[in-house]
PDB file of C-alpha atoms in Angstrom:
ATOM      1  CA  MET A   1     -36.981 -19.164-152.735  1.00 41.00           C
ATOM      2  CA  LYS A   2     -36.078 -18.153-149.154  1.00 40.00           C
ATOM      3  CA  PHE A   3     -34.539 -14.936-150.461  1.00 36.00           C
ATOM      4  CA  ILE A   4     -37.676 -14.109-152.471  1.00 40.00           C
ATOM      5  CA  VAL A   5     -39.929 -14.691-149.455  1.00 39.00           C
ATOM      6  CA  ALA A   6     -37.732 -12.447-147.316  1.00 41.00           C
ATOM      7  CA  LEU A   7     -37.726  -9.756-150.004  1.00 37.00           C
ATOM      8  CA  ILE A   8     -41.518  -9.802-150.263  1.00 38.00           C
ATOM      9  CA  ALA A   9     -41.817  -9.584-146.471  1.00 42.00           C
ATOM     10  CA  LEU A  10     -39.443  -6.620-146.480  1.00 38.00           C
ATOM     11  CA  ILE A  11     -41.405  -4.757-149.161  1.00 41.00           C
ATOM     12  CA  VAL A  12     -44.661  -5.364-147.312  1.00 42.00           C
ATOM     13  CA  ALA A  13     -43.115  -4.205-144.026  1.00 43.00           C
ATOM     14  CA  VAL A  14     -41.806  -0.943-145.490  1.00 43.00           C
ATOM     15  CA  ASN A  15     -45.284  -0.016-146.656  1.00 49.00           C
ATOM     16  CA  ALA A  16     -47.175  -1.513-143.722  1.00 61.00           C
ATOM     17  CA  VAL A  17     -47.680   1.592-141.560  1.00 76.00           C
ATOM     18  CA  THR A  18     -50.419   3.930-142.753  1.00 90.00           C
ATOM     19  CA  ILE A  19     -50.652   7.571-141.649  1.00 91.00           C
ATOM     20  CA  GLU A  20     -53.586   6.634-139.410  1.00 93.00           C
ATOM     21  CA  GLU A  21     -51.590   3.859-137.737  1.00 93.00           C
ATOM     22  CA  ALA A  22     -48.567   6.123-137.408  1.00 95.00           C
ATOM     23  CA  THR A  23     -50.672   8.845-135.790  1.00 95.00           C
ATOM     24  CA  GLU A  24     -52.137   6.368-133.327  1.00 96.00           C
ATOM     25  CA  LYS A  25     -48.686   5.062-132.419  1.00 96.00           C
ATOM     26  CA  TRP A  26     -47.427   8.649-132.153  1.00 97.00           C
ATOM     27  CA  ASN A  27     -50.118   9.571-129.649  1.00 96.00           C
ATOM     28  CA  VAL A  28     -49.361   6.489-127.565  1.00 96.00           C
ATOM     29  CA  PHE A  29     -45.651   7.315-127.740  1.00 96.00           C
ATOM     30  CA  LYS A  30     -46.186  10.865-126.502  1.00 96.00           C
ATOM     31  CA  THR A  31     -48.351   9.684-123.614  1.00 96.00           C
ATOM     32  CA  THR A  32     -46.058   6.833-122.619  1.00 94.00           C
ATOM     33  CA  HIS A  33     -42.945   8.982-122.578  1.00 94.00           C
ATOM     34  CA  SER A  34     -44.536  12.286-121.469  1.00 93.00           C
ATOM     35  CA  LYS A  35     -43.414  14.055-124.632  1.00 94.00           C
ATOM     36  CA  GLN A  36     -44.526  17.602-125.372  1.00 94.00           C
ATOM     37  CA  TYR A  37     -43.456  19.752-128.308  1.00 95.00           C
ATOM     38  CA  HIS A  38     -44.028  23.184-129.756  1.00 93.00           C
ATOM     39  CA  PRO A  39     -46.316  22.883-132.828  1.00 88.00           C
ATOM     40  CA  LYS A  40     -43.527  23.383-135.391  1.00 87.00           C
ATOM     41  CA  GLU A  41     -41.225  20.929-133.651  1.00 95.00           C
ATOM     42  CA  GLU A  42     -43.993  18.357-133.311  1.00 95.00           C
ATOM     43  CA  GLN A  43     -44.349  18.069-137.080  1.00 94.00           C
ATOM     44  CA  LEU A  44     -40.598  17.519-137.395  1.00 95.00           C
ATOM     45  CA  ARG A  45     -40.595  14.926-134.617  1.00 97.00           C
ATOM     46  CA  PHE A  46     -43.603  13.147-136.094  1.00 97.00           C
ATOM     47  CA  THR A  47     -41.818  12.929-139.454  1.00 96.00           C
ATOM     48  CA  ILE A  48     -38.752  11.439-137.733  1.00 97.00           C
ATOM     49  CA  PHE A  49     -41.034   9.083-135.810  1.00 97.00           C
ATOM     50  CA  GLN A  50     -42.590   7.861-139.063  1.00 97.00           C
ATOM     51  CA  GLU A  51     -39.135   7.173-140.490  1.00 97.00           C
ATOM     52  CA  ASN A  52     -38.251   5.197-137.370  1.00 97.00           C
ATOM     53  CA  LEU A  53     -41.474   3.210-137.702  1.00 97.00           C
ATOM     54  CA  ARG A  54     -40.349   2.335-141.214  1.00 97.00           C
ATOM     55  CA  LYS A  55     -36.975   1.205-139.837  1.00 97.00           C
ATOM     56  CA  ILE A  56     -38.708  -0.901-137.208  1.00 97.00           C
ATOM     57  CA  GLU A  57     -40.918  -2.626-139.760  1.00 96.00           C
ATOM     58  CA  GLU A  58     -38.007  -3.189-142.140  1.00 97.00           C
ATOM     59  CA  HIS A  59     -35.710  -4.572-139.466  1.00 97.00           C
ATOM     60  CA  ASN A  60     -38.380  -6.774-137.908  1.00 98.00           C
ATOM     61  CA  ALA A  61     -39.118  -8.347-141.285  1.00 97.00           C
ATOM     62  CA  LYS A  62     -35.499  -9.509-141.224  1.00 97.00           C
ATOM     63  CA  TYR A  63     -35.961 -10.736-137.657  1.00 97.00           C
ATOM     64  CA  GLU A  64     -39.030 -12.743-138.633  1.00 97.00           C
ATOM     65  CA  SER A  65     -37.131 -14.313-141.520  1.00 97.00           C
ATOM     66  CA  GLY A  66     -34.231 -15.235-139.229  1.00 96.00           C
ATOM     67  CA  GLU A  67     -31.706 -12.865-140.792  1.00 96.00           C
ATOM     68  CA  VAL A  68     -31.053 -11.038-137.502  1.00 96.00           C
ATOM     69  CA  SER A  69     -31.245 -12.196-133.873  1.00 97.00           C
ATOM     70  CA  TYR A  70     -32.836  -9.113-132.286  1.00 98.00           C
ATOM     71  CA  TYR A  71     -35.865  -6.978-133.013  1.00 98.00           C
ATOM     72  CA  PHE A  72     -36.778  -3.317-132.918  1.00 98.00           C
ATOM     73  CA  ALA A  73     -39.584  -1.549-131.044  1.00 98.00           C
ATOM     74  CA  VAL A  74     -40.862   1.965-130.384  1.00 97.00           C
ATOM     75  CA  THR A  75     -38.594   3.176-127.573  1.00 97.00           C
ATOM     76  CA  GLY A  76     -38.315   6.538-125.861  1.00 96.00           C
ATOM     77  CA  PHE A  77     -35.791   7.547-128.548  1.00 97.00           C
ATOM     78  CA  ALA A  78     -38.142   7.001-131.494  1.00 97.00           C
ATOM     79  CA  ASP A  79     -38.473  10.760-132.061  1.00 97.00           C
ATOM     80  CA  LEU A  80     -34.727  11.187-132.644  1.00 97.00           C
ATOM     81  CA  THR A  81     -32.713  10.812-135.822  1.00 96.00           C
ATOM     82  CA  SER A  82     -29.810   8.377-135.782  1.00 94.00           C
ATOM     83  CA  GLU A  83     -27.442  11.347-135.800  1.00 94.00           C
ATOM     84  CA  GLU A  84     -29.126  12.908-132.755  1.00 94.00           C
ATOM     85  CA  PHE A  85     -29.051   9.627-130.865  1.00 93.00           C
ATOM     86  CA  LYS A  86     -25.369   9.083-131.639  1.00 89.00           C
ATOM     87  CA  ALA A  87     -24.511  12.639-130.564  1.00 88.00           C
ATOM     88  CA  MET A  88     -26.381  12.078-127.290  1.00 88.00           C
ATOM     89  CA  LEU A  89     -24.347   8.945-126.581  1.00 86.00           C
ATOM     90  CA  ASN A  90     -20.999  10.366-127.568  1.00 78.00           C
ATOM     91  CA  SER A  91     -21.414  13.204-125.064  1.00 71.00           C
ATOM     92  CA  GLN A  92     -21.437  10.740-122.135  1.00 72.00           C
ATOM     93  CA  MET A  93     -17.969   9.223-122.438  1.00 68.00           C
ATOM     94  CA  SER A  94     -15.714  11.168-124.739  1.00 46.00           C
ATOM     95  CA  THR A  95     -12.230  10.454-123.371  1.00 57.00           C
ATOM     96  CA  LYS A  96     -10.695   7.438-121.706  1.00 52.00           C
ATOM     97  CA  PRO A  97      -9.509   7.955-118.104  1.00 57.00           C
ATOM     98  CA  LYS A  98      -5.947   7.365-117.053  1.00 51.00           C
ATOM     99  CA  MET A  99      -5.548   3.789-115.872  1.00 56.00           C
ATOM    100  CA  ASN A 100      -3.799   4.471-112.572  1.00 62.00           C
ATOM    101  CA  ASN A 101      -5.465   1.771-110.472  1.00 67.00           C
ATOM    102  CA  THR A 102      -3.027  -0.923-109.364  1.00 68.00           C
ATOM    103  CA  ASN A 103      -5.753  -3.167-107.965  1.00 80.00           C
ATOM    104  CA  ARG A 104      -6.354  -5.619-110.814  1.00 83.00           C
ATOM    105  CA  PHE A 105      -8.597  -8.662-111.034  1.00 85.00           C
ATOM    106  CA  VAL A 106      -6.530 -11.824-111.270  1.00 79.00           C
ATOM    107  CA  VAL A 107      -8.075 -14.847-112.956  1.00 80.00           C
ATOM    108  CA  ASP A 108      -7.941 -17.867-110.682  1.00 82.00           C
ATOM    109  CA  PRO A 109      -7.581 -21.131-112.663  1.00 83.00           C
ATOM    110  CA  GLU A 110      -9.014 -22.985-109.656  1.00 83.00           C
ATOM    111  CA  ALA A 111     -12.040 -20.728-109.239  1.00 88.00           C
ATOM    112  CA  ASP A 112     -15.477 -22.328-109.414  1.00 92.00           C
ATOM    113  CA  VAL A 113     -16.936 -20.136-112.152  1.00 96.00           C
ATOM    114  CA  PRO A 114     -20.552 -21.001-113.011  1.00 97.00           C
ATOM    115  CA  ASP A 115     -21.455 -21.718-116.625  1.00 97.00           C
ATOM    116  CA  SER A 116     -24.297 -19.214-116.287  1.00 98.00           C
ATOM    117  CA  ILE A 117     -25.546 -16.768-113.679  1.00 98.00           C
ATOM    118  CA  ASP A 118     -28.220 -14.109-113.314  1.00 98.00           C
ATOM    119  CA  TRP A 119     -27.755 -11.883-110.287  1.00 98.00           C
ATOM    120  CA  ARG A 120     -31.343 -10.663-110.648  1.00 98.00           C
ATOM    121  CA  GLU A 121     -32.435 -14.084-109.415  1.00 98.00           C
ATOM    122  CA  LYS A 122     -30.224 -13.688-106.333  1.00 97.00           C
ATOM    123  CA  GLY A 123     -31.610 -10.305-105.255  1.00 98.00           C
ATOM    124  CA  ALA A 124     -28.436  -8.410-106.127  1.00 98.00           C
ATOM    125  CA  VAL A 125     -29.952  -6.205-108.846  1.00 98.00           C
ATOM    126  CA  LEU A 126     -32.355  -3.365-108.069  1.00 98.00           C
ATOM    127  CA  PRO A 127     -35.120  -2.178-110.445  1.00 98.00           C
ATOM    128  CA  VAL A 128     -34.113  -0.455-113.680  1.00 98.00           C
ATOM    129  CA  LYS A 129     -33.782   3.328-113.410  1.00 98.00           C
ATOM    130  CA  ASN A 130     -33.957   6.082-116.025  1.00 97.00           C
ATOM    131  CA  GLN A 131     -31.214   8.651-116.478  1.00 96.00           C
ATOM    132  CA  GLY A 132     -33.440  10.818-118.681  1.00 94.00           C
ATOM    133  CA  ASN A 133     -31.728  13.552-120.681  1.00 92.00           C
ATOM    134  CA  CYS A 134     -28.721  13.696-118.360  1.00 95.00           C
ATOM    135  CA  GLY A 135     -25.529  11.976-119.548  1.00 94.00           C
ATOM    136  CA  ALA A 136     -25.061  10.257-116.201  1.00 96.00           C
ATOM    137  CA  CYS A 137     -24.866   6.643-117.374  1.00 96.00           C
ATOM    138  CA  TRP A 138     -21.555   6.351-115.520  1.00 96.00           C
ATOM    139  CA  ALA A 139     -23.274   7.184-112.216  1.00 97.00           C
ATOM    140  CA  PHE A 140     -26.040   4.611-112.748  1.00 98.00           C
ATOM    141  CA  SER A 141     -23.502   1.946-113.656  1.00 98.00           C
ATOM    142  CA  ALA A 142     -21.476   2.726-110.522  1.00 98.00           C
ATOM    143  CA  THR A 143     -24.450   2.717-108.157  1.00 98.00           C
ATOM    144  CA  GLY A 144     -25.636  -0.542-109.720  1.00 98.00           C
ATOM    145  CA  ALA A 145     -22.340  -2.225-108.880  1.00 98.00           C
ATOM    146  CA  LEU A 146     -22.363  -0.757-105.371  1.00 98.00           C
ATOM    147  CA  GLU A 147     -25.975  -1.819-104.816  1.00 98.00           C
ATOM    148  CA  GLY A 148     -25.042  -5.308-105.932  1.00 98.00           C
ATOM    149  CA  GLN A 149     -22.203  -5.596-103.431  1.00 98.00           C
ATOM    150  CA  ILE A 150     -24.398  -4.308-100.584  1.00 98.00           C
ATOM    151  CA  ALA A 151     -27.048  -6.903-101.436  1.00 98.00           C
ATOM    152  CA  ILE A 152     -24.527  -9.739-101.704  1.00 98.00           C
ATOM    153  CA  LYS A 153     -22.530  -8.857 -98.588  1.00 96.00           C
ATOM    154  CA  ASN A 154     -25.312  -7.542 -96.335  1.00 95.00           C
ATOM    155  CA  GLY A 155     -28.392  -9.239 -97.728  1.00 95.00           C
ATOM    156  CA  LYS A 156     -30.098  -5.854 -98.143  1.00 94.00           C
ATOM    157  CA  GLN A 157     -31.392  -4.031-101.187  1.00 97.00           C
ATOM    158  CA  GLN A 158     -30.581  -0.337-100.916  1.00 97.00           C
ATOM    159  CA  SER A 159     -31.020   2.161-103.730  1.00 98.00           C
ATOM    160  CA  LEU A 160     -28.138   4.636-103.905  1.00 98.00           C
ATOM    161  CA  SER A 161     -27.975   8.238-105.100  1.00 98.00           C
ATOM    162  CA  GLU A 162     -26.853   8.872-108.671  1.00 98.00           C
ATOM    163  CA  GLN A 163     -27.611  12.559-108.173  1.00 98.00           C
ATOM    164  CA  GLN A 164     -24.983  12.803-105.447  1.00 98.00           C
ATOM    165  CA  LEU A 165     -22.381  11.493-107.867  1.00 98.00           C
ATOM    166  CA  VAL A 166     -23.590  13.889-110.575  1.00 97.00           C
ATOM    167  CA  ASP A 167     -23.387  16.872-108.226  1.00 98.00           C
ATOM    168  CA  CYS A 168     -20.389  16.036-106.086  1.00 98.00           C
ATOM    169  CA  SER A 169     -17.956  13.795-107.989  1.00 96.00           C
ATOM    170  CA  THR A 170     -15.826  16.613-109.405  1.00 94.00           C
ATOM    171  CA  LYS A 171     -13.502  14.313-111.366  1.00 92.00           C
ATOM    172  CA  ASN A 172     -16.545  13.538-113.493  1.00 94.00           C
ATOM    173  CA  GLY A 173     -18.584  15.924-115.617  1.00 93.00           C
ATOM    174  CA  GLY A 174     -22.047  15.434-114.153  1.00 95.00           C
ATOM    175  CA  CYS A 175     -24.611  15.307-116.945  1.00 95.00           C
ATOM    176  CA  ASP A 176     -21.794  15.819-119.455  1.00 92.00           C
ATOM    177  CA  GLY A 177     -20.299  12.418-118.810  1.00 93.00           C
ATOM    178  CA  GLY A 178     -17.887  10.579-116.573  1.00 94.00           C
ATOM    179  CA  TRP A 179     -16.352   7.242-115.619  1.00 94.00           C
ATOM    180  CA  MET A 180     -17.310   4.589-113.109  1.00 96.00           C
ATOM    181  CA  ASP A 181     -13.813   4.308-111.593  1.00 94.00           C
ATOM    182  CA  TRP A 182     -13.886   8.001-110.749  1.00 94.00           C
ATOM    183  CA  ALA A 183     -17.286   7.519-109.139  1.00 96.00           C
ATOM    184  CA  PHE A 184     -15.792   4.748-106.988  1.00 97.00           C
ATOM    185  CA  ASP A 185     -12.937   7.119-106.077  1.00 95.00           C
ATOM    186  CA  TYR A 186     -15.518   9.627-104.835  1.00 97.00           C
ATOM    187  CA  VAL A 187     -17.359   7.017-102.748  1.00 98.00           C
ATOM    188  CA  LYS A 188     -14.080   5.880-101.200  1.00 97.00           C
ATOM    189  CA  GLU A 189     -13.338   9.455-100.109  1.00 97.00           C
ATOM    190  CA  HIS A 190     -16.816  10.716 -99.233  1.00 97.00           C
ATOM    191  CA  GLY A 191     -19.253   7.813 -99.042  1.00 98.00           C
ATOM    192  CA  ILE A 192     -22.620   7.722-100.759  1.00 98.00           C
ATOM    193  CA  CYS A 193     -26.189   8.447 -99.687  1.00 98.00           C
ATOM    194  CA  SER A 194     -29.497   6.730-100.232  1.00 98.00           C
ATOM    195  CA  GLU A 195     -31.639   7.507-103.258  1.00 98.00           C
ATOM    196  CA  ASP A 196     -34.490   8.594-100.968  1.00 97.00           C
ATOM    197  CA  SER A 197     -32.422  11.221 -99.167  1.00 97.00           C
ATOM    198  CA  TYR A 198     -30.697  12.558-102.319  1.00 98.00           C
ATOM    199  CA  ALA A 199     -33.217  12.094-105.108  1.00 97.00           C
ATOM    200  CA  TYR A 200     -32.388  12.061-108.803  1.00 98.00           C
ATOM    201  CA  LEU A 201     -33.147  15.305-110.663  1.00 97.00           C
ATOM    202  CA  GLY A 202     -31.530  14.561-114.011  1.00 96.00           C
ATOM    203  CA  VAL A 203     -29.728  17.917-114.111  1.00 97.00           C
ATOM    204  CA  ASP A 204     -26.479  19.283-112.689  1.00 95.00           C
ATOM    205  CA  SER A 205     -27.179  20.766-109.271  1.00 94.00           C
ATOM    206  CA  GLY A 206     -25.278  21.982-106.224  1.00 94.00           C
ATOM    207  CA  CYS A 207     -23.633  19.360-104.012  1.00 97.00           C
ATOM    208  CA  LYS A 208     -25.728  18.751-100.900  1.00 94.00           C
ATOM    209  CA  THR A 209     -23.864  18.749 -97.616  1.00 87.00           C
ATOM    210  CA  SER A 210     -26.084  16.310 -95.747  1.00 91.00           C
ATOM    211  CA  CYS A 211     -28.138  13.211 -96.514  1.00 95.00           C
ATOM    212  CA  ASP A 212     -28.711   9.673 -95.249  1.00 95.00           C
ATOM    213  CA  THR A 213     -25.350   7.990 -95.739  1.00 95.00           C
ATOM    214  CA  VAL A 214     -25.538   4.315 -96.719  1.00 96.00           C
ATOM    215  CA  LEU A 215     -21.797   3.749 -97.140  1.00 95.00           C
ATOM    216  CA  SER A 216     -19.308   6.010 -95.383  1.00 96.00           C
ATOM    217  CA  THR A 217     -16.526   4.654 -97.564  1.00 97.00           C
ATOM    218  CA  ILE A 218     -15.387   1.643 -99.602  1.00 97.00           C
ATOM    219  CA  SER A 219     -11.972   0.026 -99.513  1.00 96.00           C
ATOM    220  CA  GLY A 220     -11.472   0.601-103.229  1.00 95.00           C
ATOM    221  CA  TYR A 221     -12.278  -0.928-106.570  1.00 96.00           C
ATOM    222  CA  VAL A 222     -10.877  -3.550-108.907  1.00 96.00           C
ATOM    223  CA  ASP A 223     -10.269  -3.171-112.641  1.00 95.00           C
ATOM    224  CA  VAL A 224     -10.906  -6.301-114.696  1.00 95.00           C
ATOM    225  CA  ASP A 225      -8.556  -7.271-117.521  1.00 93.00           C
ATOM    226  CA  ALA A 226      -9.934  -6.572-120.979  1.00 93.00           C
ATOM    227  CA  ASN A 227     -11.090 -10.024-122.053  1.00 95.00           C
ATOM    228  CA  GLU A 228     -14.318 -11.965-121.738  1.00 97.00           C
ATOM    229  CA  LYS A 229     -12.798 -14.782-119.679  1.00 95.00           C
ATOM    230  CA  SER A 230     -11.825 -12.334-116.947  1.00 96.00           C
ATOM    231  CA  LEU A 231     -15.194 -10.585-117.122  1.00 97.00           C
ATOM    232  CA  GLN A 232     -17.021 -13.906-116.838  1.00 97.00           C
ATOM    233  CA  GLU A 233     -15.059 -14.893-113.757  1.00 97.00           C
ATOM    234  CA  ALA A 234     -15.603 -11.473-112.180  1.00 97.00           C
ATOM    235  CA  VAL A 235     -19.355 -11.479-112.821  1.00 98.00           C
ATOM    236  CA  GLY A 236     -19.675 -15.155-111.931  1.00 98.00           C
ATOM    237  CA  THR A 237     -17.810 -15.000-108.627  1.00 97.00           C
ATOM    238  CA  VAL A 238     -18.033 -11.382-107.414  1.00 97.00           C
ATOM    239  CA  GLY A 239     -21.355  -9.935-108.589  1.00 98.00           C
ATOM    240  CA  PRO A 240     -22.614  -7.254-111.006  1.00 98.00           C
ATOM    241  CA  VAL A 241     -19.757  -5.436-112.749  1.00 98.00           C
ATOM    242  CA  SER A 242     -19.668  -1.922-114.162  1.00 98.00           C
ATOM    243  CA  ILE A 243     -18.738  -1.904-117.837  1.00 97.00           C
ATOM    244  CA  ALA A 244     -18.500   0.559-120.711  1.00 95.00           C
ATOM    245  CA  VAL A 245     -19.799  -0.339-124.173  1.00 96.00           C
ATOM    246  CA  SER A 246     -20.187   1.152-127.602  1.00 94.00           C
ATOM    247  CA  ALA A 247     -23.951   1.573-127.740  1.00 93.00           C
ATOM    248  CA  SER A 248     -24.391   1.750-131.501  1.00 88.00           C
ATOM    249  CA  ILE A 249     -27.276   3.542-133.206  1.00 90.00           C
ATOM    250  CA  GLU A 250     -29.013   0.154-133.373  1.00 94.00           C
ATOM    251  CA  TRP A 251     -29.499   0.425-129.595  1.00 97.00           C
ATOM    252  CA  GLN A 252     -31.852   3.333-130.257  1.00 97.00           C
ATOM    253  CA  LEU A 253     -34.745   1.061-131.213  1.00 98.00           C
ATOM    254  CA  TYR A 254     -33.678  -2.196-129.568  1.00 98.00           C
ATOM    255  CA  GLY A 255     -36.743  -4.104-128.415  1.00 98.00           C
ATOM    256  CA  GLY A 256     -35.384  -7.535-127.528  1.00 98.00           C
ATOM    257  CA  GLY A 257     -33.473 -10.611-128.607  1.00 98.00           C
ATOM    258  CA  VAL A 258     -29.736 -11.304-128.596  1.00 98.00           C
ATOM    259  CA  PHE A 259     -27.976  -8.217-129.936  1.00 98.00           C
ATOM    260  CA  SER A 260     -25.376  -9.069-132.535  1.00 96.00           C
ATOM    261  CA  LEU A 261     -23.907  -6.328-134.709  1.00 91.00           C
ATOM    262  CA  PHE A 262     -20.216  -6.683-135.413  1.00 83.00           C
ATOM    263  CA  LEU A 263     -20.031  -3.091-136.653  1.00 84.00           C
ATOM    264  CA  CYS A 264     -20.454  -1.806-133.091  1.00 88.00           C
ATOM    265  CA  ASN A 265     -16.947  -3.137-132.411  1.00 85.00           C
ATOM    266  CA  PHE A 266     -15.593  -0.398-134.680  1.00 84.00           C
ATOM    267  CA  GLU A 267     -17.305   2.394-132.712  1.00 86.00           C
ATOM    268  CA  GLN A 268     -15.946   4.156-129.655  1.00 87.00           C
ATOM    269  CA  VAL A 269     -16.996   3.284-126.125  1.00 91.00           C
ATOM    270  CA  ASN A 270     -19.745   5.739-125.181  1.00 93.00           C
ATOM    271  CA  HIS A 271     -22.053   4.296-122.537  1.00 95.00           C
ATOM    272  CA  GLY A 272     -21.782   2.963-118.970  1.00 96.00           C
ATOM    273  CA  VAL A 273     -23.955  -0.047-118.093  1.00 98.00           C
ATOM    274  CA  LEU A 274     -23.959  -3.017-115.703  1.00 98.00           C
ATOM    275  CA  ALA A 275     -23.166  -6.658-116.469  1.00 98.00           C
ATOM    276  CA  VAL A 276     -25.505  -8.656-114.213  1.00 98.00           C
ATOM    277  CA  GLY A 277     -25.149 -12.153-115.660  1.00 98.00           C
ATOM    278  CA  TYR A 278     -24.411 -14.388-118.610  1.00 98.00           C
ATOM    279  CA  THR A 279     -25.076 -17.718-120.285  1.00 98.00           C
ATOM    280  CA  ASP A 280     -22.861 -19.546-122.730  1.00 97.00           C
ATOM    281  CA  GLN A 281     -24.571 -17.564-125.509  1.00 98.00           C
ATOM    282  CA  TYR A 282     -24.936 -13.993-124.230  1.00 98.00           C
ATOM    283  CA  TRP A 283     -24.279 -11.333-121.585  1.00 98.00           C
ATOM    284  CA  ILE A 284     -27.165  -9.910-119.539  1.00 98.00           C
ATOM    285  CA  ILE A 285     -26.764  -6.137-119.386  1.00 98.00           C
ATOM    286  CA  LYS A 286     -28.749  -3.699-117.232  1.00 98.00           C
ATOM    287  CA  ASN A 287     -29.245  -0.287-118.840  1.00 98.00           C
ATOM    288  CA  SER A 288     -30.446   3.026-117.378  1.00 98.00           C
ATOM    289  CA  TRP A 289     -33.018   4.040-120.007  1.00 97.00           C
ATOM    290  CA  GLY A 290     -36.139   2.904-118.149  1.00 97.00           C
ATOM    291  CA  THR A 291     -38.172  -0.282-118.471  1.00 97.00           C
ATOM    292  CA  SER A 292     -39.848   0.704-121.753  1.00 96.00           C
ATOM    293  CA  TRP A 293     -36.527   0.190-123.553  1.00 98.00           C
ATOM    294  CA  GLY A 294     -35.292  -3.257-124.541  1.00 98.00           C
ATOM    295  CA  GLU A 295     -36.240  -6.269-122.477  1.00 98.00           C
ATOM    296  CA  GLN A 296     -37.739  -4.413-119.511  1.00 98.00           C
ATOM    297  CA  GLY A 297     -34.657  -2.208-119.448  1.00 98.00           C
ATOM    298  CA  TYR A 298     -32.105  -4.927-120.275  1.00 98.00           C
ATOM    299  CA  ILE A 299     -30.206  -5.991-123.368  1.00 98.00           C
ATOM    300  CA  ARG A 300     -28.646  -9.348-124.175  1.00 98.00           C
ATOM    301  CA  LEU A 301     -25.306  -9.092-126.002  1.00 98.00           C
ATOM    302  CA  ILE A 302     -23.924 -12.025-127.950  1.00 97.00           C
ATOM    303  CA  LYS A 303     -21.011 -13.617-126.086  1.00 97.00           C
ATOM    304  CA  GLY A 304     -17.630 -14.712-127.356  1.00 96.00           C
ATOM    305  CA  ARG A 305     -16.466 -11.881-129.608  1.00 94.00           C
ATOM    306  CA  ASN A 306     -16.283  -8.883-127.252  1.00 96.00           C
ATOM    307  CA  GLU A 307     -19.486  -7.486-128.739  1.00 96.00           C
ATOM    308  CA  CYS A 308     -19.645  -3.674-128.490  1.00 96.00           C
ATOM    309  CA  HIS A 309     -16.400  -3.770-126.439  1.00 95.00           C
ATOM    310  CA  VAL A 310     -18.287  -5.417-123.571  1.00 97.00           C
ATOM    311  CA  SER A 311     -15.110  -6.498-121.752  1.00 96.00           C
ATOM    312  CA  ASP A 312     -12.737  -3.633-122.597  1.00 94.00           C
ATOM    313  CA  ILE A 313     -13.431  -1.439-119.567  1.00 94.00           C
ATOM    314  CA  ALA A 314     -14.820  -3.228-116.503  1.00 96.00           C
ATOM    315  CA  SER A 315     -14.551  -2.663-112.750  1.00 96.00           C
ATOM    316  CA  TYR A 316     -16.325  -3.303-109.482  1.00 97.00           C
ATOM    317  CA  PRO A 317     -16.164  -1.783-105.976  1.00 97.00           C
ATOM    318  CA  VAL A 318     -14.891  -3.516-102.883  1.00 96.00           C
ATOM    319  CA  LEU A 319     -16.787  -2.713 -99.680  1.00 96.00           C
TER     320      LEU A 319
END
């Protein structure tokens, strides 16, 4: 009987969105996300949008029936095909960096690691930002970890410049991708400026020679061993940690709930984000796709099975 009810709900959901409703949602989408298209492209994008609405309705019918633990919503990527979204992600982190850092996080059996923590509640996490069409997730992840350490150590919230890292961190590829460790290398050598004095443009630009320096240097960074126990201790005792994940195509329309999709463990790491907390059930992850995505810009990942490679590549700076 439960299966039949779920099947009926699914059939109803697939056919639930009329052309009038789709058009209304499309207009709201364009306004919300400042989307503009040439006339021919708009028809194509609207067709893709309608298909994504169908996916949302179909998936959410499963959510309502309890088959899945997360739901879909109209995000800023609702005008992209799954293939376009995946290509966008895979351009951000295409090759793994050489692991030449000897400073490793050592698990302390005597450490007082909390069962749960949310660094947002402790003032160590700044508002969610939006990387736009630039593949600079690595820069946002790195600044998030740096901002966290400044807040924890100095009791001050200070937004840092992702654009400086995009323009000046030559080990990285700017809007074509990079790695958080290499961003930390740059900050150690050159320091980093405030967001206000080196504003984000979302494109590759020339490296500015002067701005309001917040940190003149850092002492280095620590790489965390690739397991969830180590990541939990690092996040629980140190602060927000930069991590790389495999953001599967299901992230495209993620609206909320605890994300659980074992298939993402078979996909390559392609996106830099920030682990800002955890419970015994899930990780709290800050993204850089604006507040209209996910849970006000965050995603909760199921804990305990290295979901989406959450613990494979993790590091944090040391001031």
